[in-house]
Coordinates of C-alpha atoms and ligand atoms in Angstrom, one line a residue:
M215 CA 28.9 -4.2 16.0
I216 CA 27.4 -3.1 18.5
S217 CA 25.4 -0.1 19.1
I218 CA 25.2 2.0 22.3
H219 CA 23.3 4.3 24.5
I220 CA 24.2 6.4 27.2
G221 CA 22.6 8.7 28.7
V222 CA 22.9 10.4 31.4
D223 CA 20.8 13.8 33.3
D224 CA 21.5 16.3 36.8
V225 CA 25.0 16.7 36.4
D226 CA 24.2 20.3 37.1
S227 CA 25.2 22.4 40.0
I228 CA 24.8 25.8 41.1
H229 CA 28.9 25.8 41.1
G230 CA 28.2 26.7 37.2
G231 CA 28.4 22.5 36.0
C232 CA 25.5 21.8 33.5
T233 CA 24.8 18.1 31.9
T234 CA 25.5 19.3 28.1
H235 CA 29.2 20.0 29.4
F236 CA 29.8 16.9 30.3
A237 CA 28.3 15.3 28.1
A238 CA 30.5 16.8 25.6
K239 CA 33.6 16.1 27.3
L240 CA 32.6 12.4 27.6
A241 CA 32.3 12.6 24.1
F242 CA 35.4 14.5 23.2
E243 CA 37.3 11.9 24.8
L244 CA 35.2 9.0 23.0
K245 CA 36.2 10.9 19.9
K246 CA 40.1 10.5 21.3
R247 CA 40.1 7.2 21.4
G248 CA 38.8 6.7 17.7
F249 CA 34.9 5.4 19.0
S250 CA 32.8 5.9 16.0
F251 CA 29.3 7.9 16.7
I252 CA 26.6 7.0 15.5
D253 CA 23.9 10.0 15.7
Y254 CA 25.0 13.6 16.7
L255 CA 24.9 14.0 20.8
N256 CA 21.2 14.2 21.5
L257 CA 19.7 16.8 23.1
V258 CA 16.4 16.0 24.7
R259 CA 14.7 18.5 26.8
L260 CA 12.1 17.3 28.9
N261 CA 8.9 17.9 30.5
P262 CA 9.7 21.5 31.3
A263 CA 7.4 21.8 34.5
V264 CA 8.6 19.8 36.6
P265 CA 9.3 21.5 39.3
F266 CA 12.5 19.8 40.6
K267 CA 14.5 20.6 37.1
T268 CA 16.9 23.5 37.7
R269 CA 17.0 25.1 34.4
G270 CA 15.6 23.8 31.1
N271 CA 15.0 20.5 32.0
G272 CA 17.7 18.9 29.7
A273 CA 19.4 15.5 29.0
V274 CA 21.9 13.7 27.0
A275 CA 22.4 10.7 25.2
L276 CA 25.6 10.1 22.8
R277 CA 25.4 7.3 20.8
L278 CA 28.0 5.3 19.2
A279 CA 29.0 1.9 18.1
V280 CA 31.8 -0.4 19.0
E281 CA 33.1 -3.6 17.8
S282 CA 32.7 -6.2 21.1
E283 CA 31.8 -6.8 24.7
S284 CA 35.7 -5.5 25.7
E285 CA 34.6 -2.0 24.2
Y286 CA 32.2 -1.9 25.5
Y287 CA 33.1 -2.1 29.0
V288 CA 35.8 0.7 28.1
V289 CA 33.6 3.4 26.9
W290 CA 31.3 2.3 30.2
E291 CA 34.7 2.9 32.6
L292 CA 35.6 6.1 30.8
A293 CA 31.8 7.5 31.5
K294 CA 31.6 6.5 35.0
H295 CA 35.4 7.9 36.2
M296 CA 34.5 10.8 33.8
L297 CA 31.2 11.6 35.7
N298 CA 32.6 10.7 39.1
E299 CA 35.5 13.6 38.6
Y300 CA 33.4 16.1 37.1
I301 CA 30.3 15.8 39.7
S302 CA 34.0 16.3 42.6
E303 CA 34.5 19.3 41.3
L304 CA 30.9 20.2 41.8
K305 CA 30.4 20.0 45.5
D306 CA 26.2 20.1 45.2
P307 CA 23.9 18.6 48.3
K308 CA 20.7 18.9 44.8
H309 CA 21.5 17.0 42.4
Q310 CA 21.3 13.5 42.3
P311 CA 23.4 12.3 38.8
V312 CA 22.5 9.5 36.9
I313 CA 24.4 8.0 34.0
A314 CA 22.5 4.5 32.0
V315 CA 23.6 2.6 29.6
F316 CA 21.9 0.3 27.0
R317 CA 23.1 -2.0 24.6
G318 CA 20.9 -3.0 21.5
S319 CA 18.3 -1.2 20.0
V320 CA 16.7 1.2 22.1
G321 CA 12.6 -1.3 22.9
E322 CA 9.8 0.4 23.1
R323 CA 9.3 0.5 27.1
V324 CA 12.2 3.8 27.3
Q325 CA 10.4 5.0 24.3
K326 CA 7.7 5.6 26.2
L327 CA 9.1 6.4 29.2
A328 CA 10.7 9.3 26.9
V329 CA 7.6 10.6 25.9
K330 CA 5.6 10.6 29.3
A331 CA 8.7 12.5 30.3
M332 CA 8.0 15.1 28.2
S333 CA 4.8 16.2 28.9
D334 CA 3.8 14.5 32.3
I335 CA 5.9 13.2 35.8
V336 CA 7.1 9.8 35.9
T337 CA 8.1 8.0 38.7
L338 CA 11.6 6.9 40.0
D339 CA 9.5 3.6 40.5
L340 CA 8.4 3.6 36.6
A341 CA 12.1 4.3 35.4
L342 CA 13.5 1.8 38.2
K343 CA 11.1 -0.5 36.5
A344 CA 12.0 0.3 33.1
V345 CA 15.9 -0.4 33.8
E346 CA 15.2 -3.5 35.0
K347 CA 12.6 -5.1 32.2
E348 CA 15.0 -3.6 29.6
G349 CA 18.4 -4.7 31.3
V350 CA 20.2 -0.9 31.3
E351 CA 22.9 -0.1 33.4
F352 CA 23.1 2.7 35.8
Y353 CA 25.9 3.6 37.7
S354 CA 25.2 7.2 40.4
P355 CA 27.7 8.8 42.6
K356 CA 25.1 9.3 45.2
S357 CA 22.7 7.1 47.2
E358 CA 19.7 9.1 44.9
L359 CA 18.5 8.1 41.6
R360 CA 16.3 11.4 40.6
G361 CA 19.0 11.7 37.7
L362 CA 17.4 8.3 36.2
I363 CA 14.7 8.8 34.7
G364 CA 16.3 12.1 32.3
A365 CA 19.2 9.2 31.5
L366 CA 16.4 7.2 30.4
A367 CA 14.6 9.4 28.7
A368 CA 17.0 10.6 26.9
I369 CA 18.0 7.2 25.7
G370 CA 14.6 7.0 24.4
Y371 CA 13.4 9.6 22.4
T372 CA 15.7 8.3 19.5
M373 CA 14.3 11.4 17.1
Q374 CA 14.3 8.4 14.0
N375 CA 11.3 9.4 13.1
T376 CA 9.1 12.8 15.2
D377 CA 10.6 16.3 14.7
Y378 CA 14.1 17.7 15.7
T379 CA 16.1 20.5 15.5
F380 CA 19.5 20.8 16.1
E381 CA 22.4 23.0 18.7
L382 CA 25.5 23.9 18.2
I383 CA 26.8 25.2 21.6
A384 CA 30.3 26.6 22.7
Y385 CA 31.7 26.0 26.0
R386 CA 34.0 28.3 27.9
V387 CA 36.9 27.7 29.2
R388 CA 37.1 27.3 32.6
E389 CA 38.3 30.8 34.2
Y390 CA 35.8 33.0 32.0
W391 CA 32.7 31.0 34.3
G392 CA 30.4 33.5 35.9
K393 CA 31.9 36.4 34.1
P394 CA 30.1 39.0 31.4
R395 CA 30.6 36.8 28.3
L396 CA 31.8 38.7 25.7
V397 CA 30.1 37.3 21.7
D398 CA 29.4 40.5 20.2
A399 CA 25.7 41.8 19.6
E400 CA 25.5 43.1 16.2
S401 CA 27.4 40.2 15.4
V402 CA 24.3 38.5 16.4
I403 CA 22.0 40.4 13.9
R404 CA 24.2 40.1 11.3
V405 CA 24.4 36.1 11.4
D406 CA 20.4 36.3 12.1
K407 CA 19.7 38.4 9.0
V408 CA 22.4 36.2 6.5
F409 CA 20.6 32.9 7.4
K410 CA 17.4 33.6 8.5
D411 CA 14.7 30.9 8.9
K412 CA 18.0 28.3 8.5
L413 CA 18.3 29.5 12.2
L414 CA 15.6 29.8 15.5
L415 CA 15.7 31.9 18.3
N416 CA 18.4 33.4 18.0
Y417 CA 17.4 38.0 18.3
D418 CA 14.6 38.9 20.1
Y419 CA 13.8 42.7 17.9
E420 CA 10.4 43.1 19.7
S421 CA 12.8 44.1 22.8
N422 CA 16.0 43.9 21.1
R423 CA 16.8 41.1 23.3
V424 CA 20.5 38.8 22.1
L425 CA 18.9 35.2 22.8
I426 CA 22.0 32.9 22.1
T427 CA 23.6 33.7 25.0
P428 CA 22.3 32.0 28.7
R429 CA 23.2 33.7 31.5
G430 CA 24.3 32.4 35.2
P431 CA 27.3 31.3 36.2
D432 CA 27.6 27.8 33.7
P433 CA 29.3 27.0 30.9
V434 CA 27.8 27.5 27.8
L435 CA 29.2 30.5 26.4
L436 CA 26.4 30.2 23.9
G437 CA 23.7 28.2 21.3
L438 CA 22.5 28.3 18.0
R439 CA 19.2 26.2 16.8
G440 CA 18.2 25.3 13.7
E441 CA 16.9 23.5 11.3
E442 CA 20.3 21.5 9.6
P443 CA 24.6 21.1 11.0
G444 CA 26.2 23.0 8.8
V445 CA 25.1 25.7 8.8
L446 CA 25.4 25.7 12.1
I447 CA 28.4 26.0 11.8
E448 CA 28.8 28.9 9.5
A449 CA 26.7 30.9 11.0
F450 CA 29.6 29.9 14.1
K451 CA 32.2 30.9 12.2
L452 CA 30.7 34.4 11.1
L453 CA 30.6 35.1 15.2
V454 CA 32.3 37.8 17.4
I455 CA 33.7 36.5 20.0
H456 CA 35.8 38.1 22.6
E457 CA 37.1 35.7 24.5
P458 CA 38.4 31.3 24.1
V459 CA 35.8 28.5 23.0
E460 CA 37.0 25.7 24.8
Y461 CA 34.5 23.1 22.9
I462 CA 32.4 22.8 20.7
A463 CA 28.7 20.8 20.7
I464 CA 26.8 19.4 17.9
Y465 CA 22.9 17.8 18.8
R466 CA 20.1 16.4 17.9
T467 CA 17.4 17.7 19.4
N468 CA 13.9 18.5 20.5
Q469 CA 14.1 21.3 20.8
H470 CA 10.9 23.8 19.3
T471 CA 9.3 20.7 18.0
D472 CA 6.3 21.4 21.1
S473 CA 7.3 17.1 21.5
H474 CA 6.0 18.2 24.8
L475 CA 2.1 19.1 24.2
K476 CA 0.0 15.6 24.8
R477 CA -2.8 16.9 23.1
L478 CA -5.7 16.1 25.4
N479 CA -9.6 15.1 24.5
S480 CA -11.1 16.8 27.5
I481 CA -9.7 19.3 30.0
C482 CA -10.8 16.8 32.5
D483 CA -7.6 14.9 31.5
A484 CA -5.4 18.1 32.6
H485 CA -3.7 18.0 36.0
P486 CA -1.3 19.2 37.3
Y487 CA 2.1 19.2 36.4
M488 CA 1.3 18.3 32.6
C489 CA 2.1 20.3 28.9
V490 CA -1.2 19.9 27.2
S491 CA -2.7 21.2 24.5
V492 CA -6.8 21.1 24.4
V493 CA -9.9 23.0 22.7
G494 CA -12.0 24.9 23.8
V495 CA -14.5 28.3 24.2
V496 CA -13.5 30.8 25.8
K497 CA -15.4 31.2 29.1
T498 CA -15.1 34.4 30.5
K499 CA -13.6 37.8 28.6
P500 CA -9.7 38.2 29.8
E501 CA -8.5 40.4 32.0
R502 CA -5.4 41.8 33.1
L503 CA -5.0 41.4 36.6
R504 CA -2.1 42.2 38.9
G505 CA 1.4 42.3 37.2
G506 CA 0.4 42.1 34.2
H507 CA -0.7 38.2 34.3
V508 CA -4.6 38.2 32.2
F509 CA -6.6 34.9 32.8
F510 CA -9.8 34.1 31.2
E511 CA -11.9 30.9 31.6
L512 CA -11.4 27.7 29.0
C513 CA -14.3 25.3 28.7
D514 CA -15.8 22.0 27.3
S515 CA -18.9 20.3 27.6
A516 CA -17.3 18.9 31.0
C517 CA -14.5 20.5 32.2
C518 CA -13.8 24.2 32.4
I519 CA -9.6 25.2 33.6
T520 CA -8.3 28.9 34.2
V521 CA -5.4 29.9 31.4
A522 CA -2.7 32.7 31.5
A523 CA -0.9 34.5 29.4
Y524 CA 1.5 36.2 32.2
E525 CA 3.6 39.3 31.8
P526 CA 6.6 37.5 30.3
T527 CA 4.7 36.9 27.6
K528 CA 4.8 40.5 26.7
S529 CA 2.8 41.5 22.9
F530 CA 0.9 38.3 22.9
R531 CA -1.4 39.4 26.4
D532 CA -2.6 41.7 23.8
V533 CA -3.9 38.9 21.5
V534 CA -5.2 37.0 24.9
E535 CA -6.8 40.0 25.4
K536 CA -9.4 40.3 21.7
L537 CA -10.6 36.4 22.8
E538 CA -14.3 37.4 23.7
P539 CA -17.2 34.7 25.2
G540 CA -18.0 31.8 22.5
D541 CA -14.6 31.6 20.8
L542 CA -13.1 28.6 20.3
I543 CA -9.7 28.1 20.4
E544 CA -7.1 25.4 20.5
A545 CA -4.5 26.4 23.8
C546 CA -1.1 24.8 24.8
G547 CA 0.5 25.7 27.9
C548 CA 1.6 23.6 31.4
I549 CA -0.1 23.6 33.8
R550 CA 0.8 25.5 36.6
P551 CA -0.9 22.8 40.6
P552 CA -3.6 25.4 42.0
G553 CA -2.4 27.5 45.2
P554 CA -3.8 30.0 47.3
G555 CA -6.3 31.7 45.2
H556 CA -5.8 30.1 42.2
G557 CA -6.9 26.7 41.3
P558 CA -5.1 24.4 38.3
T559 CA -3.8 27.4 35.6
L560 CA -2.7 26.8 31.7
N561 CA 0.6 28.4 31.4
L562 CA -0.6 29.7 27.7
E563 CA 2.0 28.9 25.3
K564 CA 0.5 29.0 22.2
L565 CA -3.1 29.8 21.3
R566 CA -5.1 29.2 17.3
V567 CA -8.5 30.9 17.0
I568 CA -10.3 28.2 15.3
E569 CA -14.1 30.1 15.1
L570 CA -14.6 33.9 16.7
A571 CA -17.8 34.1 18.3
R572 CA -20.4 36.6 16.5
V573 CA -19.8 39.6 19.4
F574 CA -22.6 42.8 19.3
R575 CA -22.6 46.1 20.5
Y576 CA -26.0 47.3 22.1
E577 CA -27.5 50.9 20.3
N578 CA -30.5 52.9 20.8
P579 CA -32.2 53.0 17.6
R580 CA -32.4 55.7 14.9
C581 CA -35.6 57.9 14.8
P582 CA -37.9 56.9 11.9
V583 CA -38.6 60.4 11.1
C584 CA -35.8 62.7 10.7
G585 CA -33.3 59.9 11.6
A586 CA -30.9 61.3 14.6
R587 CA -30.6 59.0 17.7
M588 CA -33.6 58.6 19.8
E589 CA -32.9 58.8 23.4
S590 CA -34.2 56.4 26.3
A591 CA -38.3 57.8 27.9
G592 CA -37.5 56.3 30.7
R593 CA -38.0 52.1 31.8
D594 CA -39.7 50.6 29.9
K595 CA -41.5 53.8 28.3
G596 CA -39.6 52.9 24.7
Y597 CA -37.2 55.3 23.0
R598 CA -37.7 59.6 21.9
C599 CA -36.2 61.4 19.9
K600 CA -35.1 64.7 21.3
K601 CA -34.3 66.3 17.1
C602 CA -38.4 66.5 16.5
S603 CA -39.8 65.0 19.1
F604 CA -41.7 61.6 17.9
R605 CA -42.1 58.6 20.2
D606 CA -42.1 55.1 20.1
P607 CA -43.1 52.5 23.5
N608 CA -42.0 49.7 22.1
A609 CA -38.5 50.6 21.1
R610 CA -35.6 48.4 21.5
K611 CA -31.8 48.8 21.6
V612 CA -31.0 48.0 18.0
A613 CA -28.1 44.5 18.1
V614 CA -24.8 45.7 15.9
P615 CA -22.8 43.5 15.3
V616 CA -18.3 44.6 16.3
R617 CA -16.2 43.6 13.4
R618 CA -13.2 41.7 15.6
E619 CA -10.1 42.6 16.2
I620 CA -8.6 39.1 16.1
K621 CA -9.0 36.5 13.2
P622 CA -8.9 32.5 12.4
G623 CA -4.9 31.3 13.0
W624 CA -1.9 30.7 15.2
Y625 CA -1.1 33.3 17.5
Q626 CA 3.3 33.0 19.4
P627 CA 4.7 34.9 22.1
P628 CA 7.5 37.2 21.2
Y629 CA 10.8 34.3 20.7
S630 CA 12.0 36.4 24.5
A631 CA 9.2 34.5 26.5
F632 CA 10.4 31.0 24.7
K633 CA 10.9 27.7 26.4
H634 CA 13.4 25.4 25.0
L635 CA 10.9 22.9 23.6
M636 CA 8.6 25.7 21.9
K637 CA 7.6 25.5 18.4
P638 CA 7.4 28.7 16.7
I639 CA 4.9 29.3 14.1
E640 CA 7.4 29.5 11.4
R641 CA 8.1 26.1 11.7
F642 CA 4.9 24.9 10.7
G643 CA 5.4 22.6 7.4
R644 CA 9.1 22.5 8.3
E645 CA 9.3 19.4 10.8
K646 CA 11.6 17.0 9.8
K647 CA 10.0 13.3 9.8
F648 CA 12.4 11.2 10.0
F649 CA 16.6 10.8 10.5
N650 CA 18.8 9.2 8.1
G651 CA 21.9 7.9 10.4
Q652 CA 24.3 9.9 8.9
V653 CA 26.5 12.2 11.4
E654 CA 28.5 14.9 8.3
Y655 CA 30.6 16.4 11.6
D656 CA 32.0 16.2 13.9
V657 CA 29.8 15.7 17.3
V658 CA 33.2 17.8 19.2
V659 CA 35.8 19.6 18.7
K660 CA 38.3 21.2 21.2
L661 CA 38.9 24.2 20.6
A662 CA 41.0 26.2 23.0
Ligands
ATP80 P1 20.1 21.6 33.3 O1 20.0 21.6 32.4 O2 21.9 21.6 33.1 O3 20.6 19.9 33.3 P2 17.8 20.7 34.3 O4 17.0 22.4 34.1 O5 17.9 19.8 32.5 O6 19.3 21.1 34.2 P3 18.5 19.3 35.9 O7 19.3 19.2 37.3 O8 18.6 17.5 35.3 O9 17.7 19.8 35.4 O10 16.9 18.2 37.0 C1 15.8 18.0 37.0 C2 15.7 16.7 37.2 O11 14.1 16.0 37.0 C3 16.2 15.1 37.0 O12 16.7 14.4 38.1 C4 15.7 14.3 35.4 O13 16.2 12.8 35.9 C5 14.8 14.6 36.2 N1 12.9 14.8 35.1 C6 12.8 15.1 34.1 N2 11.9 14.9 33.8 C7 11.3 14.6 34.5 C8 9.7 14.4 34.5 N3 8.5 14.4 33.2 N4 9.2 13.4 35.6 C9 10.3 13.1 37.5 N5 11.0 13.7 36.4 C10 12.1 14.2 36.2

């Protein structure tokens, strides 16, 4: 048996294509020819801050076992042929699709590249070096090769000993691309209530928004996310859908695992386009500025960075505004590059209050004779009591500790502001530690 890993990326187009859709179609053809999958389709989300992504920076890996070299060539030739066919229907000057294939156990170099591609920028040179050293084959219908980075990263992020979740994606038939998605919202709420925390991010009750249906002209009808594939299939059956579904495919994925957050020892190591978690002390009182964005400065002993809770994070901004200078926090998010009028800015995704600073309000002292609140007797002249005329030239304002409206712990935005990789606090402690290699459900099924 030879295990083969096929990675693919950048197949999407503004006219309606999508890398996962291509992968599902390829998986279906492979299944039809009797090939067996050694894993669910892997949907690997990469650095959400890369400037050249179209939507969610997703790449896909298909992992299967073949019995001989000749079977390997059948698979590889079919994959290349199908990519050419798919691309020819979606003429788009922007995308740089690449499909890559690797035989055997995925090497450390490709695994490391995958980890870097999640939280940082990977150069094409680095990807080409890995291809050469590890013996990866690749094919691109175009001369530009940027898709190789994602294709390799998908191969390299095997999720054997790291956390993962699942997504069931349902695809639309071609005639429906670009039309409103006919998924009954009530049924989404019902499914959410029935399966509770076995599913992830289906509905946002703060904004009353269905989250399983994307916008735009792509072929995805809906994506149900959750902890186990069997539950996703059950949940899908309960949805009320008023249009035909072409395929459903099941993906094992790093979505909602925070795999993009690189823990840094110092804020000095944070640079643009990196996704990080840093610990620091709040330096300035958070301030809501034009556009409704909230900003503050966060510092450690050597460096500072601006942190922003942007307007789409809605009620999360109210939490951030409760921070005070001196609070010790952990801030998670990706770094926006500097622009006119601002430096590099950490786009806050999640926040942990580690230790609250003691905050004081300063009040006029009380009169020691009658107990009334005294008033200032003039600059440097102490205080006097208006009620009984007592004067104390040495009296000073009294520091009164303020009750803080925020407690130590984790805080996050509402689900409608979540990006694919962000791990909800509700998943803390539920992280998976390994994959048992069993593919219990069909990775793809054709329905229409
Ligand atoms: P879709 O979800 O439809 O596939 P997308 O949002 O995933 O679209 P792509 O069109 O795939 O976006 O574009 C992402 C491009 O960025 C790919 O060419 C990919 O190889 C590249 N890329 C992904 N991550 C990195 C990274 N960390 N560093 C450099 N390039 C990257």
